[in-house]
Amino acid sequence: MRFSRQMITVEEAMRRLMERLTMQGREEVHIGEAYGRTLAVDVHATDDLPHFDRSPLDGYAVRAIDTVLATPDQPVRLKVVETIAAGDVPKITVAEGCASRIMTGAMMPSGADAVIMFEQTVQPAAFLEEVGIKRALKQGENVSRHGEEIASGAVIVRAGERINAGTLAILATFGYTHVPVVRKPRIGLLSTGVELLDVDQPLYPGKIRNSNTWMLSALIAEAGGIPLLFPNMPDDLDVAKGTLAEHLKMVDVLVTSGGVSVGDYDVMAALSDEPEAELLFNRIAMRPGSPTTSLMLHGKPIIALSGNPGACFLGFELFVRPAVQKLSGVQGVQLRTIKAKLAVTYTKPCPYPRYLRGWLLEKDGVLYAQPDFNEKAGNLGTLKNSECFIVIPAGGIGKQAGELVEVLSHAAPSWKQEG
Ligand SMILES: Nc1nc2c(c(=O)[nH]1)N[C@H]1C(S)=C(S)[C@@H](COP(=O)(O)OP(=O)(O)OC[C@H]3O[C@@H](n4cnc5c(N)ncnc54)[C@H](O)[C@@H]3O)O[C@H]1N2
Ligand code: MOO
Ligand SMILES: [Mg+2]
């Protein structure tokens, strides 16, 4: 099996994995902790917004009919009967020939049906209790109507939407101190390989420090999962079987790095051949990361990423981020690309689609995708500069500068969210 692998497309691999994942249950969290979480149910407006007629300006609440003859040269004089601050309940009805001073956000007094801003009024010097209105107003002008933005009972946020800063504003407006969200998935994480040292260990010949675990842990948290870090796993199949069985009890998905290729010590590849493992895929038409593997073990999915840091990074974006999102309740998760012009010619041939790390730039209104030329799968020095993957299609002669290419950005918005 290890040497005769069936190659499938990225899309097919993603489909096979996604169909094994189901949304987590729900929990309630305080609004202060809800940022970045996914709504578990539709949330409704508990009142009209606004819930009273209010003024959007600092000015005077008037009866429009009283202002019909008003001009800058001949202002209409009205008697000021009250001053209304935001938060006050007006006490006096605005009668014919009268006006109330009113502040932004304050409740409209009964009788008034329009507001004129201070700048369009004059204060007759000798008559402090009067105001001169310099233009005619229409009924309803400058009044924010009760319920004009959102009606009580309307859906304000849908199940499956990710809570951003704007969502928090609307939830707070309607009094949701606690928010029904989808439980965060627990994503176990470990690296394989006896060559790996911890960050605080000195280098020895042949050994390297484990960087994938730290990179993946941050990416998992950013995607909305809880990373659970397990110790590095030795390249021994029997040990791996026991260790993984224990870890799987504690997580919803397990992500591993390394050991997926055809090497003598590639333990995750060896595990895929075991009868208790159900292989989902172990060869994908993509570069880097073609040996990226996924399997079901003891009823739980394992996503086994390549150990090469660049391939590991790509594998995360293509498979782990969408998996975390689906478990987190995000609706309609799928790979979504945008088109941009390739900033420089790239001619390296490849039998599979190649995902080049890079970034986007804008020049004279045109979006360009700039590849990072440090794209060897094992290179990690420029991983930090990567904000997207530029897809160079299989075969052919690559792409010329200025040709349109598909670009997959790492940020969450590139994953379609419906609803
Ligand atoms: N005969 C073949 N050899 C290889 C093939 C192939 O098709 N035939 N594929 C190559 C490709 S492509 C890739 S990608 C790698 C995949 O390797 P593994 O996923 O098995 O990963 P390892 O062998 O464990 O490690 C690869 C590389 O990455 C370093 N590494 C591993 N873990 C970490 C970590 N946690 N932090 C930093 N670096 C790590 C490791 O030391 C190796 O240098 O296989 C090719 N070979
Ligand atoms: O898939 Mo590998 O990362 O090309 O070296
Ligand atoms: Mg290997």
PDB file of N, CA and C in Angstrom, residues 175-236:
ATOM      1  N   GLY A 175     -29.248  42.763  24.174  1.00  0.00           N
ATOM      2  CA  GLY A 175     -29.226  42.247  25.549  1.00  0.00           C
ATOM      3  C   GLY A 175     -28.759  40.823  25.716  1.00  0.00           C
ATOM      4  N   TYR A 176     -27.999  40.302  24.762  1.00  0.00           N
ATOM      5  CA  TYR A 176     -27.515  38.916  24.898  1.00  0.00           C
ATOM      6  C   TYR A 176     -26.231  38.879  25.736  1.00  0.00           C
ATOM      7  N   THR A 177     -26.368  38.722  27.042  1.00  0.00           N
ATOM      8  CA  THR A 177     -25.162  38.613  27.877  1.00  0.00           C
ATOM      9  C   THR A 177     -24.506  37.261  27.640  1.00  0.00           C
ATOM     10  N   HIS A 178     -25.320  36.260  27.335  1.00  0.00           N
ATOM     11  CA  HIS A 178     -24.788  34.935  27.031  1.00  0.00           C
ATOM     12  C   HIS A 178     -25.205  34.543  25.621  1.00  0.00           C
ATOM     13  N   VAL A 179     -24.282  33.906  24.922  1.00  0.00           N
ATOM     14  CA  VAL A 179     -24.475  33.654  23.502  1.00  0.00           C
ATOM     15  C   VAL A 179     -24.372  32.146  23.243  1.00  0.00           C
ATOM     16  N   PRO A 180     -25.342  31.584  22.504  1.00  0.00           N
ATOM     17  CA  PRO A 180     -25.269  30.154  22.182  1.00  0.00           C
ATOM     18  C   PRO A 180     -24.285  29.910  21.037  1.00  0.00           C
ATOM     19  N   VAL A 181     -23.186  29.260  21.340  1.00  0.00           N
ATOM     20  CA  VAL A 181     -22.148  29.023  20.324  1.00  0.00           C
ATOM     21  C   VAL A 181     -21.854  27.530  20.215  1.00  0.00           C
ATOM     22  N   VAL A 182     -21.185  27.186  19.134  1.00  0.00           N
ATOM     23  CA  VAL A 182     -20.781  25.789  18.936  1.00  0.00           C
ATOM     24  C   VAL A 182     -19.513  25.561  19.769  1.00  0.00           C
ATOM     25  N   ARG A 183     -19.480  24.423  20.436  1.00  0.00           N
ATOM     26  CA  ARG A 183     -18.325  24.084  21.266  1.00  0.00           C
ATOM     27  C   ARG A 183     -17.065  24.037  20.401  1.00  0.00           C
ATOM     28  N   LYS A 184     -15.962  24.538  20.953  1.00  0.00           N
ATOM     29  CA  LYS A 184     -14.712  24.508  20.181  1.00  0.00           C
ATOM     30  C   LYS A 184     -14.214  23.073  20.063  1.00  0.00           C
ATOM     31  N   PRO A 185     -13.805  22.653  18.869  1.00  0.00           N
ATOM     32  CA  PRO A 185     -13.255  21.299  18.771  1.00  0.00           C
ATOM     33  C   PRO A 185     -11.877  21.206  19.423  1.00  0.00           C
ATOM     34  N   ARG A 186     -11.622  20.050  20.026  1.00  0.00           N
ATOM     35  CA  ARG A 186     -10.289  19.821  20.615  1.00  0.00           C
ATOM     36  C   ARG A 186      -9.434  19.119  19.556  1.00  0.00           C
ATOM     37  N   ILE A 187      -8.376  19.783  19.178  1.00  0.00           N
ATOM     38  CA  ILE A 187      -7.527  19.249  18.106  1.00  0.00           C
ATOM     39  C   ILE A 187      -6.198  18.815  18.720  1.00  0.00           C
ATOM     40  N   GLY A 188      -6.023  17.503  18.799  1.00  0.00           N
ATOM     41  CA  GLY A 188      -4.761  16.966  19.310  1.00  0.00           C
ATOM     42  C   GLY A 188      -3.654  17.217  18.298  1.00  0.00           C
ATOM     43  N   LEU A 189      -2.451  17.361  18.803  1.00  0.00           N
ATOM     44  CA  LEU A 189      -1.353  17.731  17.923  1.00  0.00           C
ATOM     45  C   LEU A 189      -0.069  17.062  18.393  1.00  0.00           C
ATOM     46  N   LEU A 190       0.596  16.394  17.461  1.00  0.00           N
ATOM     47  CA  LEU A 190       1.913  15.851  17.816  1.00  0.00           C
ATOM     48  C   LEU A 190       2.798  15.740  16.589  1.00  0.00           C
ATOM     49  N   SER A 191       4.086  15.733  16.852  1.00  0.00           N
ATOM     50  CA  SER A 191       5.056  15.545  15.767  1.00  0.00           C
ATOM     51  C   SER A 191       5.698  14.187  15.916  1.00  0.00           C
ATOM     52  N   THR A 192       6.042  13.596  14.770  1.00  0.00           N
ATOM     53  CA  THR A 192       6.754  12.322  14.797  1.00  0.00           C
ATOM     54  C   THR A 192       8.205  12.585  14.390  1.00  0.00           C
ATOM     55  N   GLY A 193       9.075  11.719  14.807  1.00  0.00           N
ATOM     56  CA  GLY A 193      10.466  11.824  14.351  1.00  0.00           C
ATOM     57  C   GLY A 193      11.454  11.918  15.490  1.00  0.00           C
ATOM     58  N   VAL A 194      12.411  10.949  15.522  1.00  0.00           N
ATOM     59  CA  VAL A 194      13.403  10.964  16.599  1.00  0.00           C
ATOM     60  C   VAL A 194      14.451  12.052  16.387  1.00  0.00           C
ATOM     61  N   GLU A 195      14.398  12.690  15.213  1.00  0.00           N
ATOM     62  CA  GLU A 195      15.370  13.767  14.984  1.00  0.00           C
ATOM     63  C   GLU A 195      14.951  15.063  15.677  1.00  0.00           C
ATOM     64  N   LEU A 196      13.772  15.074  16.258  1.00  0.00           N
ATOM     65  CA  LEU A 196      13.243  16.346  16.756  1.00  0.00           C
ATOM     66  C   LEU A 196      13.693  16.655  18.181  1.00  0.00           C
ATOM     67  N   LEU A 197      14.142  17.871  18.353  1.00  0.00           N
ATOM     68  CA  LEU A 197      14.521  18.373  19.671  1.00  0.00           C
ATOM     69  C   LEU A 197      13.474  19.385  20.116  1.00  0.00           C
ATOM     70  N   ASP A 198      13.392  19.610  21.433  1.00  0.00           N
ATOM     71  CA  ASP A 198      12.514  20.669  21.928  1.00  0.00           C
ATOM     72  C   ASP A 198      13.189  22.018  21.705  1.00  0.00           C
ATOM     73  N   VAL A 199      12.390  23.067  21.811  1.00  0.00           N
ATOM     74  CA  VAL A 199      12.899  24.413  21.526  1.00  0.00           C
ATOM     75  C   VAL A 199      14.086  24.779  22.408  1.00  0.00           C
ATOM     76  N   ASP A 200      14.066  24.314  23.654  1.00  0.00           N
ATOM     77  CA  ASP A 200      15.111  24.720  24.599  1.00  0.00           C
ATOM     78  C   ASP A 200      16.349  23.811  24.553  1.00  0.00           C
ATOM     79  N   GLN A 201      16.347  22.837  23.646  1.00  0.00           N
ATOM     80  CA  GLN A 201      17.494  21.915  23.618  1.00  0.00           C
ATOM     81  C   GLN A 201      18.583  22.403  22.666  1.00  0.00           C
ATOM     82  N   PRO A 202      19.864  22.152  23.026  1.00  0.00           N
ATOM     83  CA  PRO A 202      20.941  22.533  22.102  1.00  0.00           C
ATOM     84  C   PRO A 202      20.936  21.612  20.882  1.00  0.00           C
ATOM     85  N   LEU A 203      21.452  22.119  19.785  1.00  0.00           N
ATOM     86  CA  LEU A 203      21.501  21.317  18.566  1.00  0.00           C
ATOM     87  C   LEU A 203      22.574  20.235  18.675  1.00  0.00           C
ATOM     88  N   TYR A 204      22.270  19.061  18.108  1.00  0.00           N
ATOM     89  CA  TYR A 204      23.234  17.972  17.974  1.00  0.00           C
ATOM     90  C   TYR A 204      23.324  17.650  16.496  1.00  0.00           C
ATOM     91  N   PRO A 205      24.441  17.086  16.056  1.00  0.00           N
ATOM     92  CA  PRO A 205      24.524  16.700  14.643  1.00  0.00           C
ATOM     93  C   PRO A 205      23.345  15.795  14.261  1.00  0.00           C
ATOM     94  N   GLY A 206      22.698  16.107  13.142  1.00  0.00           N
ATOM     95  CA  GLY A 206      21.605  15.288  12.631  1.00  0.00           C
ATOM     96  C   GLY A 206      20.243  15.629  13.191  1.00  0.00           C
ATOM     97  N   LYS A 207      20.226  16.387  14.262  1.00  0.00           N
ATOM     98  CA  LYS A 207      18.935  16.692  14.905  1.00  0.00           C
ATOM     99  C   LYS A 207      18.485  18.112  14.540  1.00  0.00           C
ATOM    100  N   ILE A 208      17.185  18.329  14.633  1.00  0.00           N
ATOM    101  CA  ILE A 208      16.645  19.684  14.416  1.00  0.00           C
ATOM    102  C   ILE A 208      15.599  19.966  15.483  1.00  0.00           C
ATOM    103  N   ARG A 209      15.325  21.248  15.696  1.00  0.00           N
ATOM    104  CA  ARG A 209      14.276  21.567  16.679  1.00  0.00           C
ATOM    105  C   ARG A 209      12.902  21.458  16.011  1.00  0.00           C
ATOM    106  N   ASN A 210      11.970  21.010  16.784  1.00  0.00           N
ATOM    107  CA  ASN A 210      10.595  20.854  16.318  1.00  0.00           C
ATOM    108  C   ASN A 210       9.963  22.232  16.133  1.00  0.00           C
ATOM    109  N   SER A 211       9.682  22.597  14.894  1.00  0.00           N
ATOM    110  CA  SER A 211       9.008  23.889  14.659  1.00  0.00           C
ATOM    111  C   SER A 211       7.545  23.684  14.264  1.00  0.00           C
ATOM    112  N   ASN A 212       7.223  22.536  13.687  1.00  0.00           N
ATOM    113  CA  ASN A 212       5.848  22.343  13.193  1.00  0.00           C
ATOM    114  C   ASN A 212       4.804  22.414  14.303  1.00  0.00           C
ATOM    115  N   THR A 213       5.131  21.837  15.460  1.00  0.00           N
ATOM    116  CA  THR A 213       4.137  21.818  16.535  1.00  0.00           C
ATOM    117  C   THR A 213       3.732  23.234  16.924  1.00  0.00           C
ATOM    118  N   TRP A 214       4.706  24.126  17.012  1.00  0.00           N
ATOM    119  CA  TRP A 214       4.398  25.504  17.425  1.00  0.00           C
ATOM    120  C   TRP A 214       3.631  26.236  16.339  1.00  0.00           C
ATOM    121  N   MET A 215       4.017  26.010  15.101  1.00  0.00           N
ATOM    122  CA  MET A 215       3.307  26.632  13.980  1.00  0.00           C
ATOM    123  C   MET A 215       1.855  26.136  13.940  1.00  0.00           C
ATOM    124  N   LEU A 216       1.678  24.820  14.032  1.00  0.00           N
ATOM    125  CA  LEU A 216       0.332  24.242  13.916  1.00  0.00           C
ATOM    126  C   LEU A 216      -0.551  24.624  15.094  1.00  0.00           C
ATOM    127  N   SER A 217       0.066  24.691  16.256  1.00  0.00           N
ATOM    128  CA  SER A 217      -0.709  25.037  17.441  1.00  0.00           C
ATOM    129  C   SER A 217      -1.329  26.427  17.278  1.00  0.00           C
ATOM    130  N   ALA A 218      -0.549  27.371  16.771  1.00  0.00           N
ATOM    131  CA  ALA A 218      -1.059  28.738  16.554  1.00  0.00           C
ATOM    132  C   ALA A 218      -2.143  28.729  15.479  1.00  0.00           C
ATOM    133  N   LEU A 219      -1.914  27.972  14.428  1.00  0.00           N
ATOM    134  CA  LEU A 219      -2.895  27.944  13.333  1.00  0.00           C
ATOM    135  C   LEU A 219      -4.216  27.322  13.782  1.00  0.00           C
ATOM    136  N   ILE A 220      -4.130  26.283  14.608  1.00  0.00           N
ATOM    137  CA  ILE A 220      -5.352  25.629  15.096  1.00  0.00           C
ATOM    138  C   ILE A 220      -6.162  26.598  15.956  1.00  0.00           C
ATOM    139  N   ALA A 221      -5.456  27.299  16.851  1.00  0.00           N
ATOM    140  CA  ALA A 221      -6.155  28.259  17.718  1.00  0.00           C
ATOM    141  C   ALA A 221      -6.776  29.360  16.871  1.00  0.00           C
ATOM    142  N   GLU A 222      -6.037  29.826  15.886  1.00  0.00           N
ATOM    143  CA  GLU A 222      -6.541  30.898  15.018  1.00  0.00           C
ATOM    144  C   GLU A 222      -7.780  30.424  14.237  1.00  0.00           C
ATOM    145  N   ALA A 223      -7.789  29.157  13.858  1.00  0.00           N
ATOM    146  CA  ALA A 223      -8.923  28.629  13.086  1.00  0.00           C
ATOM    147  C   ALA A 223     -10.144  28.365  13.958  1.00  0.00           C
ATOM    148  N   GLY A 224      -9.986  28.425  15.288  1.00  0.00           N
ATOM    149  CA  GLY A 224     -11.133  28.240  16.175  1.00  0.00           C
ATOM    150  C   GLY A 224     -11.119  26.943  16.965  1.00  0.00           C
ATOM    151  N   GLY A 225      -9.999  26.217  16.928  1.00  0.00           N
ATOM    152  CA  GLY A 225      -9.911  24.972  17.690  1.00  0.00           C
ATOM    153  C   GLY A 225      -9.131  25.162  18.984  1.00  0.00           C
ATOM    154  N   ILE A 226      -9.206  24.149  19.851  1.00  0.00           N
ATOM    155  CA  ILE A 226      -8.371  24.146  21.063  1.00  0.00           C
ATOM    156  C   ILE A 226      -7.228  23.184  20.788  1.00  0.00           C
ATOM    157  N   PRO A 227      -5.992  23.680  20.646  1.00  0.00           N
ATOM    158  CA  PRO A 227      -4.889  22.747  20.396  1.00  0.00           C
ATOM    159  C   PRO A 227      -4.489  22.038  21.685  1.00  0.00           C
ATOM    160  N   LEU A 228      -4.372  20.716  21.592  1.00  0.00           N
ATOM    161  CA  LEU A 228      -3.917  19.926  22.742  1.00  0.00           C
ATOM    162  C   LEU A 228      -2.593  19.305  22.330  1.00  0.00           C
ATOM    163  N   LEU A 229      -1.515  19.766  22.945  1.00  0.00           N
ATOM    164  CA  LEU A 229      -0.182  19.341  22.509  1.00  0.00           C
ATOM    165  C   LEU A 229       0.257  18.067  23.227  1.00  0.00           C
ATOM    166  N   PHE A 230       0.577  17.056  22.440  1.00  0.00           N
ATOM    167  CA  PHE A 230       1.094  15.804  22.991  1.00  0.00           C
ATOM    168  C   PHE A 230       2.588  15.720  22.708  1.00  0.00           C
ATOM    169  N   PRO A 231       3.294  14.907  23.511  1.00  0.00           N
ATOM    170  CA  PRO A 231       4.743  14.779  23.275  1.00  0.00           C
ATOM    171  C   PRO A 231       5.033  14.187  21.896  1.00  0.00           C
ATOM    172  N   ASN A 232       6.228  14.465  21.407  1.00  0.00           N
ATOM    173  CA  ASN A 232       6.645  13.880  20.123  1.00  0.00           C
ATOM    174  C   ASN A 232       6.518  12.365  20.206  1.00  0.00           C
ATOM    175  N   MET A 233       6.210  11.753  19.054  1.00  0.00           N
ATOM    176  CA  MET A 233       5.995  10.307  19.060  1.00  0.00           C
ATOM    177  C   MET A 233       7.150   9.621  18.338  1.00  0.00           C
ATOM    178  N   PRO A 234       7.664   8.566  18.934  1.00  0.00           N
ATOM    179  CA  PRO A 234       8.757   7.860  18.248  1.00  0.00           C
ATOM    180  C   PRO A 234       8.250   7.139  16.998  1.00  0.00           C
ATOM    181  N   ASP A 235       9.188   6.783  16.111  1.00  0.00           N
ATOM    182  CA  ASP A 235       8.803   6.167  14.832  1.00  0.00           C
ATOM    183  C   ASP A 235       8.621   4.653  14.987  1.00  0.00           C
ATOM    184  N   ASP A 236       7.880   4.236  15.979  1.00  0.00           N
ATOM    185  CA  ASP A 236       7.703   2.814  16.254  1.00  0.00           C
ATOM    186  C   ASP A 236       6.218   2.502  16.183  1.00  0.00           C
TER     187      ASP A 236
END
